[in-house]
PDB file of C-alpha atoms in Angstrom:
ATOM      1  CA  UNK A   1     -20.018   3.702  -3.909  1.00  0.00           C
ATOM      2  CA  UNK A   2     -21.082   1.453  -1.102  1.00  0.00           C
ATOM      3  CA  UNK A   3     -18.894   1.589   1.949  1.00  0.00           C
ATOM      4  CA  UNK A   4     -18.538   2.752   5.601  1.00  0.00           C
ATOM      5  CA  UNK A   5     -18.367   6.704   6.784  1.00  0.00           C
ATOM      6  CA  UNK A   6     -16.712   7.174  10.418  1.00  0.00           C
ATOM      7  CA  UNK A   7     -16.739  10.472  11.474  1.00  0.00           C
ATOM      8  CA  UNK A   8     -15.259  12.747  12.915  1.00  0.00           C
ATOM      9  CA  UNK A   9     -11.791  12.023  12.004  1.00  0.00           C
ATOM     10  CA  UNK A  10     -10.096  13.227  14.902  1.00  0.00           C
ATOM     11  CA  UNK A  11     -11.526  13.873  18.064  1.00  0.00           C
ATOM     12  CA  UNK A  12     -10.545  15.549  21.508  1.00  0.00           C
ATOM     13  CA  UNK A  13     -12.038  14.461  24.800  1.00  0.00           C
ATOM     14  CA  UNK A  14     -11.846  16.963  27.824  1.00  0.00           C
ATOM     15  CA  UNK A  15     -11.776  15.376  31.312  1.00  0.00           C
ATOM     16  CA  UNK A  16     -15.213  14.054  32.859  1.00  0.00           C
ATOM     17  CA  UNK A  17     -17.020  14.285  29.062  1.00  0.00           C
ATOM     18  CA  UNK A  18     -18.557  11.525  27.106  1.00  0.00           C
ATOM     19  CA  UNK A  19     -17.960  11.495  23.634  1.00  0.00           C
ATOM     20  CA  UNK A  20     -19.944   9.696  20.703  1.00  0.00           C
ATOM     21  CA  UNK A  21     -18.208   8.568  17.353  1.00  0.00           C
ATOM     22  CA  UNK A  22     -20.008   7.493  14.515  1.00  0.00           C
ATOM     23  CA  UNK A  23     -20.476   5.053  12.247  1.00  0.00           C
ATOM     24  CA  UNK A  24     -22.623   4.802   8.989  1.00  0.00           C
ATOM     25  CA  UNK A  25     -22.448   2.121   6.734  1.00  0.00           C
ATOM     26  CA  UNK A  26     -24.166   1.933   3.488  1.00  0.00           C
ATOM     27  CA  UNK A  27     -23.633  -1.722   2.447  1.00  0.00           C
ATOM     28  CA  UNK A  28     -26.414  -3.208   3.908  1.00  0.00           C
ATOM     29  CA  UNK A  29     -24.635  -5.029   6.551  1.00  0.00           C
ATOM     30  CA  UNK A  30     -26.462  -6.710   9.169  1.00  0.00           C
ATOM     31  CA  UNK A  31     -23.505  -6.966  11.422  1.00  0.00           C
ATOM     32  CA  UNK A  32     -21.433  -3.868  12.554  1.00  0.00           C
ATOM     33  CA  UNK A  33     -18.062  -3.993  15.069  1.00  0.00           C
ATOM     34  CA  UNK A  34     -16.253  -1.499  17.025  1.00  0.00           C
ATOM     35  CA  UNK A  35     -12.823  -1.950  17.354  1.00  0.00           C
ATOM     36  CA  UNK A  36     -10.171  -0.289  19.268  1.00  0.00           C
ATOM     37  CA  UNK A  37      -6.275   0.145  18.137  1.00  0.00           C
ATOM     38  CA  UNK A  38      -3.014   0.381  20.362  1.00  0.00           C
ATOM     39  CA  UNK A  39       0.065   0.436  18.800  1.00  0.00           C
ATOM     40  CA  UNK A  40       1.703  -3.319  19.036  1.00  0.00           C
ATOM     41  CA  UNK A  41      -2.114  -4.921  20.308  1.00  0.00           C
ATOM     42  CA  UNK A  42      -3.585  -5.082  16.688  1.00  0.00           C
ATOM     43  CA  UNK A  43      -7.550  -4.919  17.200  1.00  0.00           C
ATOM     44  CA  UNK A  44      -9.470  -5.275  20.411  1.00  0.00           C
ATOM     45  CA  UNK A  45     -13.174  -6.016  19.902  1.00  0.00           C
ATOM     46  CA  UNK A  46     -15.276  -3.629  22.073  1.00  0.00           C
ATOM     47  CA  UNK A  47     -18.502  -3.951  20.751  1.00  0.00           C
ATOM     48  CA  UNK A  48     -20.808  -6.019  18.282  1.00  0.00           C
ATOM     49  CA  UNK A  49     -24.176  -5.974  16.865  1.00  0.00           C
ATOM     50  CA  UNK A  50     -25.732  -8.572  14.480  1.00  0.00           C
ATOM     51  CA  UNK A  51     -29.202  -7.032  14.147  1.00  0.00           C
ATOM     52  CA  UNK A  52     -31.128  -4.188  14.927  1.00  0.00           C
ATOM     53  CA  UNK A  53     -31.569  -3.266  18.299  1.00  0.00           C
ATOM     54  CA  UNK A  54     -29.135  -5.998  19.677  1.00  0.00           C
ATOM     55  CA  UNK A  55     -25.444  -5.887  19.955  1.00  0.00           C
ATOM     56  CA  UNK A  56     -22.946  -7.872  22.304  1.00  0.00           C
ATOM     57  CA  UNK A  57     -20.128  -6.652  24.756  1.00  0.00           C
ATOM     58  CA  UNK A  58     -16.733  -7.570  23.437  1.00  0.00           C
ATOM     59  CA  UNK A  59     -13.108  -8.279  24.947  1.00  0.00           C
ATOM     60  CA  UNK A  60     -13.106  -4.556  26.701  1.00  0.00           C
ATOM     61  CA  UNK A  61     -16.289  -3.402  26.865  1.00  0.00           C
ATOM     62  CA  UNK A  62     -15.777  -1.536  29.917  1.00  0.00           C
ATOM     63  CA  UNK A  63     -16.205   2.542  29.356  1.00  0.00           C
ATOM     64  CA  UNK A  64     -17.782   2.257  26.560  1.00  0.00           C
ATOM     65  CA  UNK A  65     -22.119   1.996  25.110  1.00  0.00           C
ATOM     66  CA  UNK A  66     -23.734   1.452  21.740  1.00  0.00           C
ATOM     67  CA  UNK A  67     -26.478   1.847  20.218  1.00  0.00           C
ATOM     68  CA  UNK A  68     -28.231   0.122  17.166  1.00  0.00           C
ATOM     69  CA  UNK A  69     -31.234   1.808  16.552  1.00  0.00           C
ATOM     70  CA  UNK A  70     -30.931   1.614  12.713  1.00  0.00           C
ATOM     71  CA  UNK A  71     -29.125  -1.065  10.434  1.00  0.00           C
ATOM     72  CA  UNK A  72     -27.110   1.546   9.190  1.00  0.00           C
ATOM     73  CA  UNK A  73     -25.547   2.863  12.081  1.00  0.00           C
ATOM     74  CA  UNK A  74     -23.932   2.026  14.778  1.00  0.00           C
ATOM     75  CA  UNK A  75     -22.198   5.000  17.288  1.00  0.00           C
ATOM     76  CA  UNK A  76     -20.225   4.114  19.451  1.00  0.00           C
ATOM     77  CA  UNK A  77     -19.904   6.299  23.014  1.00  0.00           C
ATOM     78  CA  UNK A  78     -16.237   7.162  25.130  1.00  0.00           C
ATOM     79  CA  UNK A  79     -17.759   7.554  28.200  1.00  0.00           C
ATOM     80  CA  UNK A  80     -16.046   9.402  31.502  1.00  0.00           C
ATOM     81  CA  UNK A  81     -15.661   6.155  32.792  1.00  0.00           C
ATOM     82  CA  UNK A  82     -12.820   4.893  30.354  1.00  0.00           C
ATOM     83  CA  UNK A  83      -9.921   6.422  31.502  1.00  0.00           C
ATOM     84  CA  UNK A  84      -7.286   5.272  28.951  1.00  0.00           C
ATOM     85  CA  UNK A  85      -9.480   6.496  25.893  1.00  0.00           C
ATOM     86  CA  UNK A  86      -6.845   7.371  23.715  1.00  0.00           C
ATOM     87  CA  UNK A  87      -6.307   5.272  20.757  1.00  0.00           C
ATOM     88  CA  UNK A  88      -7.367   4.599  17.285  1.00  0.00           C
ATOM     89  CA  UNK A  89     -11.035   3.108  16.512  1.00  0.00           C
ATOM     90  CA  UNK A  90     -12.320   1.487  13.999  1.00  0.00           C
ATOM     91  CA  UNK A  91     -15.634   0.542  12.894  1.00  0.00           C
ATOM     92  CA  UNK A  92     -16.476  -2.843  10.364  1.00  0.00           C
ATOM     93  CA  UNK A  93     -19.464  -4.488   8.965  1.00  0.00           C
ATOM     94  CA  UNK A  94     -19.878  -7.665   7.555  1.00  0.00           C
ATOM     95  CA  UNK A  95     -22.760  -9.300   6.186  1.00  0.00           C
ATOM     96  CA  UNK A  96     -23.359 -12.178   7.884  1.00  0.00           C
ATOM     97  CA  UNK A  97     -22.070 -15.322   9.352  1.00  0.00           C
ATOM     98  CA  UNK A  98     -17.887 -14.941  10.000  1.00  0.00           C
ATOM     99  CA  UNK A  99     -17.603 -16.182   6.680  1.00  0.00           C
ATOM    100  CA  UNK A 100     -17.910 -13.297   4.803  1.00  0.00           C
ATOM    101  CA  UNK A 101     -14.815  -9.996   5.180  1.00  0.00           C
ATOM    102  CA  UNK A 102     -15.306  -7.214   7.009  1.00  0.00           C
ATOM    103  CA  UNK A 103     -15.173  -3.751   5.251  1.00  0.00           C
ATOM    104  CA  UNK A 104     -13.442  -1.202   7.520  1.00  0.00           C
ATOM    105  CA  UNK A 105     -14.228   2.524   8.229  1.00  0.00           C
ATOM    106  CA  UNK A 106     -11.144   5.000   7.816  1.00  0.00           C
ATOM    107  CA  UNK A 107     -10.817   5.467  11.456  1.00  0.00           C
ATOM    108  CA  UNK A 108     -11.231   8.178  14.266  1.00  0.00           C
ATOM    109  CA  UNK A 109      -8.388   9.145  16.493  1.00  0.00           C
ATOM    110  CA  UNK A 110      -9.638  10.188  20.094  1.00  0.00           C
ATOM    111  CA  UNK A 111      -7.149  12.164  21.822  1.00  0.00           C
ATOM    112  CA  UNK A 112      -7.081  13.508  25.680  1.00  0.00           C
ATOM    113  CA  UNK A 113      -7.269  17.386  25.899  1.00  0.00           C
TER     114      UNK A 113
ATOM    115  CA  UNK B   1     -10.368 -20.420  22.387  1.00  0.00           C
ATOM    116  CA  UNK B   2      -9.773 -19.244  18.963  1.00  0.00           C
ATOM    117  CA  UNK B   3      -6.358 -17.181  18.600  1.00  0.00           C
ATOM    118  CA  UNK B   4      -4.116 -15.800  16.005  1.00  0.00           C
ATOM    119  CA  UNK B   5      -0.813 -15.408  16.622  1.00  0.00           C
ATOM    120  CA  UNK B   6       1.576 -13.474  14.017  1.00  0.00           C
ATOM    121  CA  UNK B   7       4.859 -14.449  15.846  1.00  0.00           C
ATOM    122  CA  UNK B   8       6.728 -11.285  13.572  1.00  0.00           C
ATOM    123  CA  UNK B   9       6.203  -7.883  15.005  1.00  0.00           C
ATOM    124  CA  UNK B  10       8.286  -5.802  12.359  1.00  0.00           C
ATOM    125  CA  UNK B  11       9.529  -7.083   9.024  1.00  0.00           C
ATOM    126  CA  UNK B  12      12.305  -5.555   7.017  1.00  0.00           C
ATOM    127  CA  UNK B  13      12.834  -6.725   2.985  1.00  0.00           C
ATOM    128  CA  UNK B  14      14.899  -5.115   0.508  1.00  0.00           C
ATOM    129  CA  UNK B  15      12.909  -3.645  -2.518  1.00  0.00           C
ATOM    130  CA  UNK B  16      12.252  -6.612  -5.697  1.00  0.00           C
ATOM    131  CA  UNK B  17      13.442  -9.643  -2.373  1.00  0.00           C
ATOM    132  CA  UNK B  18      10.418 -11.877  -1.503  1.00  0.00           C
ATOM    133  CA  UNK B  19       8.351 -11.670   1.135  1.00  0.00           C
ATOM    134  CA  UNK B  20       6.663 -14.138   3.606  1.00  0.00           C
ATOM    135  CA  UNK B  21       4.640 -13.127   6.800  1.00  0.00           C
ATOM    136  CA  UNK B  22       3.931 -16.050   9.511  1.00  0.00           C
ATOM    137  CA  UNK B  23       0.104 -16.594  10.483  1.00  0.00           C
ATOM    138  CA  UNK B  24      -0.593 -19.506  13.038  1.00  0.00           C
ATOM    139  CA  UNK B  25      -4.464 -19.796  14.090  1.00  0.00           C
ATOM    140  CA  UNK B  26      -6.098 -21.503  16.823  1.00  0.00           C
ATOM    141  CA  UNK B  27      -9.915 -22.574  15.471  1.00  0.00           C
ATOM    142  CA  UNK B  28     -11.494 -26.033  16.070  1.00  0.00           C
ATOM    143  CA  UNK B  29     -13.084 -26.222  12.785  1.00  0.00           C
ATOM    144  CA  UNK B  30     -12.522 -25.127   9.356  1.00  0.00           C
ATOM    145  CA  UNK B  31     -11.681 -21.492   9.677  1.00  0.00           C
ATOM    146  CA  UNK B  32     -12.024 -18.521   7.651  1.00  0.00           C
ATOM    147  CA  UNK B  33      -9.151 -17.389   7.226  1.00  0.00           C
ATOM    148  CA  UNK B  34      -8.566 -13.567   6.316  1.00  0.00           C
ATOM    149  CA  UNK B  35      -5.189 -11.337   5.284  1.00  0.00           C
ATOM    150  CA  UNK B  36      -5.864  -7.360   5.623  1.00  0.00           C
ATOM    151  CA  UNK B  37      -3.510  -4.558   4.797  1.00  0.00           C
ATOM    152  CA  UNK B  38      -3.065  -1.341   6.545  1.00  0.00           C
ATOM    153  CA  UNK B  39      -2.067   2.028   5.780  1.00  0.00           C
ATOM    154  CA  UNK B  40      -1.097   4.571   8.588  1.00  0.00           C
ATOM    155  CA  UNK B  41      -4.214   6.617   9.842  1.00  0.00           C
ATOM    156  CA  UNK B  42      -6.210   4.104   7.872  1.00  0.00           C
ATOM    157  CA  UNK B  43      -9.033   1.044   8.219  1.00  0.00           C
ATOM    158  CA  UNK B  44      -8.353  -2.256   7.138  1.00  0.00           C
ATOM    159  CA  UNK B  45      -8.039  -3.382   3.493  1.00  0.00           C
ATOM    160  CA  UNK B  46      -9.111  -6.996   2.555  1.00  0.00           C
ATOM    161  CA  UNK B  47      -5.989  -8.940   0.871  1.00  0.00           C
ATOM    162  CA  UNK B  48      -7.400 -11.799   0.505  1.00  0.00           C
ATOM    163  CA  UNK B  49      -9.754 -14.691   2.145  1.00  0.00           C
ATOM    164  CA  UNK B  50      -9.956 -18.475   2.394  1.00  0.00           C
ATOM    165  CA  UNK B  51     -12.896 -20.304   3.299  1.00  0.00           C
ATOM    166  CA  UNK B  52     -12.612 -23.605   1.875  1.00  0.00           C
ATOM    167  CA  UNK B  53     -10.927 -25.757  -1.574  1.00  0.00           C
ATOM    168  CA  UNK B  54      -7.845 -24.574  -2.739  1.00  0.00           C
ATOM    169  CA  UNK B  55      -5.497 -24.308  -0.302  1.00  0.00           C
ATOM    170  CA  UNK B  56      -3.461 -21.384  -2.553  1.00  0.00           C
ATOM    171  CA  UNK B  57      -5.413 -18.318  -2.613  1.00  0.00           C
ATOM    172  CA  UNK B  58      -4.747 -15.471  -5.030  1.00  0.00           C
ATOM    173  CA  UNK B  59      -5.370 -11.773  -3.565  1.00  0.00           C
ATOM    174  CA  UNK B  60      -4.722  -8.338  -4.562  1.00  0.00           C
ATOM    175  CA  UNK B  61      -1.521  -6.386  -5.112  1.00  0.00           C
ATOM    176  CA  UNK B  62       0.167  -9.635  -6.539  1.00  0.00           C
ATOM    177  CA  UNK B  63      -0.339 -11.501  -2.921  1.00  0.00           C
ATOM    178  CA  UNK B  64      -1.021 -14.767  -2.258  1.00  0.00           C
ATOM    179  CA  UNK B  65      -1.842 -17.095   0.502  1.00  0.00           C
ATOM    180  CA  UNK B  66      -1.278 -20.801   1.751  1.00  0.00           C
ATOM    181  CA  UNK B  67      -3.333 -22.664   4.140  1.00  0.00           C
ATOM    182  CA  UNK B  68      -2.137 -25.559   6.173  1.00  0.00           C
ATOM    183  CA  UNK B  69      -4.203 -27.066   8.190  1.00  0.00           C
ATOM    184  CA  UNK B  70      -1.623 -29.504   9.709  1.00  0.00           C
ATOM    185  CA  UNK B  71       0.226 -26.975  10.709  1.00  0.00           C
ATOM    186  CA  UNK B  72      -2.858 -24.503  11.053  1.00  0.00           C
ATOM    187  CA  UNK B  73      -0.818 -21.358   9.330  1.00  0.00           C
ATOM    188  CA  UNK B  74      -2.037 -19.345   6.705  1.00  0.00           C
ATOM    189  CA  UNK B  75       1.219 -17.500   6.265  1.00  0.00           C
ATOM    190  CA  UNK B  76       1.283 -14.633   3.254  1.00  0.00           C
ATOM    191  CA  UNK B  77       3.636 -14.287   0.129  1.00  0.00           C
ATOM    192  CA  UNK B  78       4.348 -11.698  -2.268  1.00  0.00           C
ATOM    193  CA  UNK B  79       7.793 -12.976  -4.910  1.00  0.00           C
ATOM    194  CA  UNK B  80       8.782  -9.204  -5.545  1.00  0.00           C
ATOM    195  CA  UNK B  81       7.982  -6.863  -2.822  1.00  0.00           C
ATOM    196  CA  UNK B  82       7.316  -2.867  -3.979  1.00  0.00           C
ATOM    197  CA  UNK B  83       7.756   0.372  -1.672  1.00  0.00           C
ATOM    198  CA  UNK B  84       4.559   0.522  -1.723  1.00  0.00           C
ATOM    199  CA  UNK B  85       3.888  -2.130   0.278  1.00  0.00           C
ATOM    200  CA  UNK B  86       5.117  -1.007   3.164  1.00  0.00           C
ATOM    201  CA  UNK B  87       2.648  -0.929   5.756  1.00  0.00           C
ATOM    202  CA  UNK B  88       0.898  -3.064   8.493  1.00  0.00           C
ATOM    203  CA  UNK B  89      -0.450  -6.384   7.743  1.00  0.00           C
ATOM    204  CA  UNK B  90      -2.985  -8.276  10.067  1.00  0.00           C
ATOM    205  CA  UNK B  91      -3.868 -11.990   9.620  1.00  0.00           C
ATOM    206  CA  UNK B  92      -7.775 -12.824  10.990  1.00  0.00           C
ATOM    207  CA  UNK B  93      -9.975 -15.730  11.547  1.00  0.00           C
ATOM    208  CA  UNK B  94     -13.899 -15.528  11.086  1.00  0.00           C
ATOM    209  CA  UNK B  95     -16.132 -18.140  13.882  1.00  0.00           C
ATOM    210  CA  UNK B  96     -18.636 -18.992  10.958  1.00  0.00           C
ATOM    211  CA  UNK B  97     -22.462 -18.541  12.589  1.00  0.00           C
ATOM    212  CA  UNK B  98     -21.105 -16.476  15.101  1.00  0.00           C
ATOM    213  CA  UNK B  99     -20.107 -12.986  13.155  1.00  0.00           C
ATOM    214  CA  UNK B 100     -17.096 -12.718  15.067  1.00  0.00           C
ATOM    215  CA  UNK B 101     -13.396 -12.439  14.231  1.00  0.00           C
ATOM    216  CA  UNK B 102     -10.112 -12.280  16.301  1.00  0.00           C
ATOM    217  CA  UNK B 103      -6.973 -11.030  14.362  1.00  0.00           C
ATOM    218  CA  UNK B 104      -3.521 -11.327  15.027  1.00  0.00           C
ATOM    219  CA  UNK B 105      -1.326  -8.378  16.842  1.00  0.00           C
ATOM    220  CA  UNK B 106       0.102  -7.300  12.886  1.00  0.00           C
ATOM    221  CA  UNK B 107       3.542  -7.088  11.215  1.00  0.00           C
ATOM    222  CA  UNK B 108       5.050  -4.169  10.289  1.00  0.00           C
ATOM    223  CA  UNK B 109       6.787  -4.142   6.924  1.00  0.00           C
ATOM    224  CA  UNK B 110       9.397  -1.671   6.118  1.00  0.00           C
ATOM    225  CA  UNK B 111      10.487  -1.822   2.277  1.00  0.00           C
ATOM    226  CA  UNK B 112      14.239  -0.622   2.193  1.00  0.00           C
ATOM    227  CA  UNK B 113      15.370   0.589  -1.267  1.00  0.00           C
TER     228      UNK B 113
END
């Protein structure tokens, strides 16, 4: 079944450490979105890619890098710099235009240690 | 700028009432309009979508959706809600050409027996 894999579920971040979520997607999307989730602020867009090696900074970009390297995937790195990592993030693909839905990942929860 | 705004942060309905949650959008052309359905700990399920036509779209789960452009809501309707639907519900609009999407902050529905 086609669809997209984030991984790890649930994730711990110790002070000062970058961390790296992933994000595979088997659909053959060309577009893929990061998304961060605080309770009561539905979804913030932090990053965006429409095509292989390119992607776009979002509403709160700040903290965080991407890379899209393959059309597949599309990880998405909690850097030191972010200093209110802690939420829920999800990851979507699309196939093109805005017209079309996005299909959503299951999530990974990053959590402060 | 486009905007959604989902002016209802929690819901409440009785099991078998009816159910109607507010969507209000902010687009200057023809949107795409999108209704997604969330679990706890879980991505985004697609409800249903309206791009153009038939203002009265059918979805899944026995929802449906009606767009006004007048009034520029796309507010959602189910006639006999379940306990099962109980969850969060996020209204979204799609910037056709653009592959980007801005969605509303969610409603929280609570299904009392």
């Amino acid at each position: 079944d086609g669809g997209i894999t984030q991984s790890p579920k649930y994730l711990f971040r110790k002070e000062g450490q970058n961390v790296t979520l992933s994000c595979e997607q088997n659909l053959n999307h060309d577009a893929m979105y990061w998304y961060r989730q605080d309770p009561g602020q539905g979804l913030r867009l932090i990053y965006y890619s429409q095509i292989v090696n390119d992607f776009q900074k979002g509403d709160i970009a700040e903290g965080y890098s991407v890379s899209r390297e393959k059309k597949e995937s599309f990880p998405l790195t909690v850097t030191s710099a972010q200093k209110n990592p802690t939420a829920f993030y999800l990851c979507a693909s699309t196939s093109s235009g805005g017209s079309q839905p996005q299909h959503f990942g299951d999530g990974t929860r990053l959590s402060i240690l | 700028a486009q905007s959604v705004t989902q002016p209802d942060i929690h819901i409440t309905v009785s099991e078998g009432a009816s159910l109607e949650l507010r969507c209000n959008y902010s687009y200057g052309a023809t949107p795409y309009l999108f209704w997604y359905v969330q679990s706890p700990g879980q991505g985004l399920q697609l409800l249903l979508k309206y791009f153009s036509g038939d203002t009265l779209v059918q979805g899944i789960k026995g929802f449906e959706a009606e767009f006004k452009r007048s009034q520029s809501s796309f507010n959602l309707r189910k006639p006999s809600v379940h306990w099962s639907d109980a969850a969060e519900y996020f209204c979204a609009v799609g910037v056709y050409n653009f592959n980007k999407f801005y969605f509303g902050s969610g409603t929280k529905l609570n299904v009392k027996p």
